[in-house]
Coordinates of C-alpha atoms in Angstrom, one line a residue:
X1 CA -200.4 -190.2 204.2
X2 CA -203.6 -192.6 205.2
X3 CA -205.0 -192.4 201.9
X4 CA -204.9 -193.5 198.0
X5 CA -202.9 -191.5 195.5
X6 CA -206.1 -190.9 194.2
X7 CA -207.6 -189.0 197.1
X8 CA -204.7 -187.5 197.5
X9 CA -204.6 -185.4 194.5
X10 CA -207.8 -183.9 195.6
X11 CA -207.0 -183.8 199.2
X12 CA -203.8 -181.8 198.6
X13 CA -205.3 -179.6 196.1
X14 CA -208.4 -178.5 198.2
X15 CA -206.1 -178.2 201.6
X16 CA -203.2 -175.4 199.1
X17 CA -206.9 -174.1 198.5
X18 CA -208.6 -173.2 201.7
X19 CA -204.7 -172.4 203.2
X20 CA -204.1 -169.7 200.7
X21 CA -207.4 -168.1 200.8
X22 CA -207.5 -168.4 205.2
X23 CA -204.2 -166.1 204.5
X24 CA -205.1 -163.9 202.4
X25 CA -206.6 -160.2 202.9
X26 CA -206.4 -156.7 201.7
X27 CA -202.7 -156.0 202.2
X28 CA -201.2 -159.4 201.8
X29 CA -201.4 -163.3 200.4
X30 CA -201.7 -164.9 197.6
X31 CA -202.4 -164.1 193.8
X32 CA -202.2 -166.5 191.2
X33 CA -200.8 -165.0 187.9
X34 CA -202.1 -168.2 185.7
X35 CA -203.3 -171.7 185.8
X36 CA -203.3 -173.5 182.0
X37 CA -202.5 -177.0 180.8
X38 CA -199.2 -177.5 179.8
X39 CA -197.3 -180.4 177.9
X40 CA -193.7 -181.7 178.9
X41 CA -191.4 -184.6 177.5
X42 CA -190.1 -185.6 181.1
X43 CA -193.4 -184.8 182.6
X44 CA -196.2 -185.3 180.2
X45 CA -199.3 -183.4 180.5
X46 CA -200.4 -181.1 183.6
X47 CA -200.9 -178.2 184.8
X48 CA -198.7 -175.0 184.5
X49 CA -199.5 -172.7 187.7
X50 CA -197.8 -169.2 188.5
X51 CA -198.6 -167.6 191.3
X52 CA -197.0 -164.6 193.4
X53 CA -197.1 -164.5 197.6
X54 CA -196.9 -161.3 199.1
X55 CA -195.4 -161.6 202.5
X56 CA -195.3 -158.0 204.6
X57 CA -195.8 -159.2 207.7
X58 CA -193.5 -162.5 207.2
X59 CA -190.9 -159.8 206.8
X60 CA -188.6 -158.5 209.7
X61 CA -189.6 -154.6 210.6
X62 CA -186.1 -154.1 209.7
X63 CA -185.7 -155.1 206.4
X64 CA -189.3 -153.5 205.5
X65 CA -187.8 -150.1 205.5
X66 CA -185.1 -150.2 202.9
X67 CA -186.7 -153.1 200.7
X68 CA -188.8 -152.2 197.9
X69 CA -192.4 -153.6 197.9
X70 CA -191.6 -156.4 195.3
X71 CA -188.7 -157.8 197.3
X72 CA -191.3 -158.7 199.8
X73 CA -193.1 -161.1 197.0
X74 CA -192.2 -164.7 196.7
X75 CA -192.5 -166.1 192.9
X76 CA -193.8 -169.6 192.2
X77 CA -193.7 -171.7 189.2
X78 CA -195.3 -175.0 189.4
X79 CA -195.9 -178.1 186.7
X80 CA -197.7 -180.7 187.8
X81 CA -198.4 -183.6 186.0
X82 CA -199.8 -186.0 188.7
X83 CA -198.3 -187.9 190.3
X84 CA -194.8 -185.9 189.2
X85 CA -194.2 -182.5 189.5
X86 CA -191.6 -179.5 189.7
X87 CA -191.9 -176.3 191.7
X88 CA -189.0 -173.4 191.6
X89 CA -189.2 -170.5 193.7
X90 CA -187.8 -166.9 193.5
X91 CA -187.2 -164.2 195.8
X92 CA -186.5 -160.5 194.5
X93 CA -184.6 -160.2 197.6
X94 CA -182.2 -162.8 197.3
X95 CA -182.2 -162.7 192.9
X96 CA -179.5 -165.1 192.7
X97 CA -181.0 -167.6 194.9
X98 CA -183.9 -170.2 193.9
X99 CA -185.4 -173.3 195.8
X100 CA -186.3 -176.6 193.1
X101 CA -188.5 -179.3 195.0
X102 CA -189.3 -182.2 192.9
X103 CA -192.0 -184.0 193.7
X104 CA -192.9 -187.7 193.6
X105 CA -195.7 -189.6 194.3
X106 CA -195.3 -194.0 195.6
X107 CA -198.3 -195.6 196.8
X108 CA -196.5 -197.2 199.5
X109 CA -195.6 -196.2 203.3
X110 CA -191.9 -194.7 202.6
X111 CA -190.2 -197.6 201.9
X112 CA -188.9 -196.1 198.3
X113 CA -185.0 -195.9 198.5
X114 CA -184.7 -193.4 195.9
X115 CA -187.6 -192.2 194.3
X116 CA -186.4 -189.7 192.4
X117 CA -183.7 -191.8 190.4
X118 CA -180.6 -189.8 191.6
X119 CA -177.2 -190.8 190.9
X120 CA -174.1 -192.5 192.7
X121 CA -173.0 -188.8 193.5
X122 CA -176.3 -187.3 193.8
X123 CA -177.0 -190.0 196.1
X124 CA -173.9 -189.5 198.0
X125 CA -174.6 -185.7 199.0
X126 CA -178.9 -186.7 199.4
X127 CA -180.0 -185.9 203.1
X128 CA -182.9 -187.7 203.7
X129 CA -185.4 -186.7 206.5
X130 CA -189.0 -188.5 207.4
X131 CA -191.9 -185.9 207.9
X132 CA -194.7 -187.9 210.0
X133 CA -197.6 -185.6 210.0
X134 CA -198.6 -187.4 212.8
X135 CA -195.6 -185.7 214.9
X136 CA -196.6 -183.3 218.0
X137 CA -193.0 -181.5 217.1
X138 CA -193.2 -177.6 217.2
X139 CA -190.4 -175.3 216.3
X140 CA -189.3 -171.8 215.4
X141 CA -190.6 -171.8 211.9
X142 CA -193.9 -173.7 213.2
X143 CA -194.8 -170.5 214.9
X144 CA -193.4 -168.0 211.9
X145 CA -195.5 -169.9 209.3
X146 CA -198.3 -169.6 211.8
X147 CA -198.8 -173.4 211.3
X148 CA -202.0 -174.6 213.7
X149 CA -201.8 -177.1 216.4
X150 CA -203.5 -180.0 214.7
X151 CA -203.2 -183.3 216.6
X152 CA -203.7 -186.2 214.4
X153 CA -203.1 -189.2 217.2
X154 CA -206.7 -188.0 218.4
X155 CA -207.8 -187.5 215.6
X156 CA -210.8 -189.5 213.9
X157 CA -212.6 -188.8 210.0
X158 CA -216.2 -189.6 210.6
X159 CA -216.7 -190.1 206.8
X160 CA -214.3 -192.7 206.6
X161 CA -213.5 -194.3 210.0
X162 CA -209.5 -193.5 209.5
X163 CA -207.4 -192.4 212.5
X164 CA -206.7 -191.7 215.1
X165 CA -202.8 -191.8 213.7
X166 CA -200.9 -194.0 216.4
X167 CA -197.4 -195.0 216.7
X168 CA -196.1 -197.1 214.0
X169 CA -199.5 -196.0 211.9
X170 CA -197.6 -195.9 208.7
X171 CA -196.8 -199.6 208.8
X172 CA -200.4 -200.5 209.6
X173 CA -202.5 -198.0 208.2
X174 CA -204.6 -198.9 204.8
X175 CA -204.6 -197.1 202.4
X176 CA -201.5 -195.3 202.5
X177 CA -199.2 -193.4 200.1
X178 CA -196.0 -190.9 200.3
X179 CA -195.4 -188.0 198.8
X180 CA -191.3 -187.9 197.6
X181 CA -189.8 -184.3 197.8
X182 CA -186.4 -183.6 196.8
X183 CA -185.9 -179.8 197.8
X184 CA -182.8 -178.8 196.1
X185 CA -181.8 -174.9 197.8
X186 CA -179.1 -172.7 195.4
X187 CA -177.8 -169.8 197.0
X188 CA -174.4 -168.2 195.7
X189 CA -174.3 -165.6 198.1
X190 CA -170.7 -165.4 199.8
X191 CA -170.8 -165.7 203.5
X192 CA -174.3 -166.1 203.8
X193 CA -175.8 -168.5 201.2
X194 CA -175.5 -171.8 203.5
X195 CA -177.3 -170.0 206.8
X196 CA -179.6 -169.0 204.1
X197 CA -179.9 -172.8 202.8
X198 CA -180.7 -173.9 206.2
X199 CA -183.0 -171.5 207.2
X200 CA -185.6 -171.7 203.4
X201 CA -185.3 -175.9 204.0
X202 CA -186.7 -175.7 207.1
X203 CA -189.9 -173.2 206.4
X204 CA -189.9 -175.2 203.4
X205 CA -190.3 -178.6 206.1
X206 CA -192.1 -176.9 208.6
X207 CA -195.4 -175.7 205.3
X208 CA -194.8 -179.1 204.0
X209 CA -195.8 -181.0 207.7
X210 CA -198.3 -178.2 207.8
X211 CA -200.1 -178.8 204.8
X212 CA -199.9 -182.3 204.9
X213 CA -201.3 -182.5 208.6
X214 CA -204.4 -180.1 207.4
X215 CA -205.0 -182.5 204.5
X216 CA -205.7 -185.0 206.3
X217 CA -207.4 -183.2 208.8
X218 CA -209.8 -181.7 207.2
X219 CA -210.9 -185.3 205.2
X220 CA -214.0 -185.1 206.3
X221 CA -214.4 -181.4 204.0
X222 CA -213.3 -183.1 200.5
X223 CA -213.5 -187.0 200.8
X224 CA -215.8 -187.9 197.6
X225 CA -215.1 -184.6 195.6
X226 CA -214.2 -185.2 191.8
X227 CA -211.3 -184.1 190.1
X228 CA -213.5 -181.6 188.1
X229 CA -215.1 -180.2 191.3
X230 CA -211.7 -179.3 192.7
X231 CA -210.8 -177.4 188.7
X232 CA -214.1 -175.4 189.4
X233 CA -213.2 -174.5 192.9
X234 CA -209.2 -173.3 191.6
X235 CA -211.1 -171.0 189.2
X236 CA -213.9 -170.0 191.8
X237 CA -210.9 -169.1 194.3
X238 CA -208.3 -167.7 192.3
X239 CA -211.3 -164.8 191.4
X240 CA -212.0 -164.3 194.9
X241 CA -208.2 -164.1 196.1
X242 CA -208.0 -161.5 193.1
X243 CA -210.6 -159.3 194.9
X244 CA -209.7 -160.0 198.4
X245 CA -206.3 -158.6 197.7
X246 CA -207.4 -155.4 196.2
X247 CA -210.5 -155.3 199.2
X248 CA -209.8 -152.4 201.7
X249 CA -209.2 -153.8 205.2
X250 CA -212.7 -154.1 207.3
X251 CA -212.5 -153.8 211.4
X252 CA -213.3 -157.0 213.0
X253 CA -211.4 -160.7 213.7
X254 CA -210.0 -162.7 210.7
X255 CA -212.2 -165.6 211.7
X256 CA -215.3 -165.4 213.5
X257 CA -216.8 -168.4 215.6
X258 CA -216.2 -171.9 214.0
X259 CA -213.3 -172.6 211.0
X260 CA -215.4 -172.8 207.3
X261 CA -215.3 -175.4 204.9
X262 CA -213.4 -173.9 201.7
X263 CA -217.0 -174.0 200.0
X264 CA -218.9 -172.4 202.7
X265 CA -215.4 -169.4 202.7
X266 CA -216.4 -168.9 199.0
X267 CA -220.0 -168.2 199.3
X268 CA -219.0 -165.9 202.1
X269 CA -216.1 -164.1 200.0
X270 CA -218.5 -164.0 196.8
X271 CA -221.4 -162.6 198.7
X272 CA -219.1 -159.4 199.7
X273 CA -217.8 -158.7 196.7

């Protein structure tokens, strides 16, 4: 990423916020359960977040008519204690399954062998992939995530001169940092759990290149906020997707004219309710 670890944290914490709430409405998205510090020997001190996404229209028509409405809702526990943290994810679906990504952040361009301190045998079975967010790569769980068509080698922050992100950009570019992820998928299902493997890791690849291209993106919206300024806007949006959720549906396009800032989505959210 073309930025300090620093800016980072508030980067990716604004971009998870404006994401969620730009796909949430009425009848689906995301509600966060709870959001409180927390205190962890490996870890140290964080913050615990629970949240549930509710995913209708991710869901094949078929499967809609014999699952339950709570199958179609994704659990997530997070602790993050910057720059570490640990995310597990649970499907009522798929009960014996879970997906683990541990998360480490280097402030260097990728050139960490093994962040996350595996083992000899850990190691051994590791398959290790390079995301560049800068990548013009599209696939079939691109379009299912409805991930947009952000092109970051034409790309240029006006608050602070960085980009456009050209070949061999993570070798040149200053500052730059890299977020670790070691997505660990465990599904004991007989003739089914490794398709199912495959197919979570690669939603999981195509949100994290999503995310991480919008971050970045959208610089311009969040360079210079504080750490306390991004706390106030959680609590701010975890209200409003609370009352989104439970709004009725109202006629009309999801977005109107040009894309929001997160700030200017929450005075129009707010002044609704």
């Amino acid at each position: 990423m073309p930025m300090s670890m620093e800016e980072y944290e508030i980067g990716i914490s604004y971009t998870i916020m404006k994401m969620e709430q730009q796909n949430t409405n009425s009848k689906e998205g995301v509600e966060v359960l709870q959001q409180v510090p927390f205190e962890d020997e490996k870890l140290g001190k964080g913050q615990y977040t629970s949240k549930d996404y509710h995913l209708q229209s991710k869901i094949p028509s078929w499967m809609k008519g014999f699952a339950p409405a709570s199958a179609l809702t994704v659990h997530e526990e997070s602790w993050c204690a910057y720059p570490n943290s640990r995310t597990v994810i649970k499907c009522p679906l798929f009960s014996k399954c879970s997906l683990t990504i541990d998360t480490v952040i280097r402030p260097d361009n990728g050139c960490s062998e093994n962040a996350h301190n595996l083992s000899s045998e850990q190691l051994a079975a590791r398959e290790v992939e390079v995301v560049d967010i800068a990548s013009q790569s599209r696939d079939y769980w691109s379009k299912v995530i409805s991930a947009p068509n952000v092109d970051l080698t034409a790309f240029r922050s006006q608050r602070t001169s960085r980009g456009p992100l050209l070949k061999g950009w993570m070798d040149s570019c200053r500052p730059v940092m890299t977020t670790y992820k070691l997505v660990i998928m465990d599904a004991p299902i007989w003739g089914l759990g490794e398709r199912l493997e495959d197919c979570i890791i690669a939603g999981e690849r195509a949100l994290f290149l999503a995310c991480h291209r919008l971050c970045f993106a959208w610089i311009d919206e969040w360079y210079g906020m504080t750490l306390d300024q991004i706390r106030e806007m959680e609590r701010q949006t975890d209200l409003l997707l609370k009352k989104t959720l439970k709004k009725p549906a109202k006629a009309g396009s999801k977005h109107d004219g040009k894309r929001k800032t997160l700030k200017e989505e929450i005075v129009a959210v707010g002044s609704c309710t």
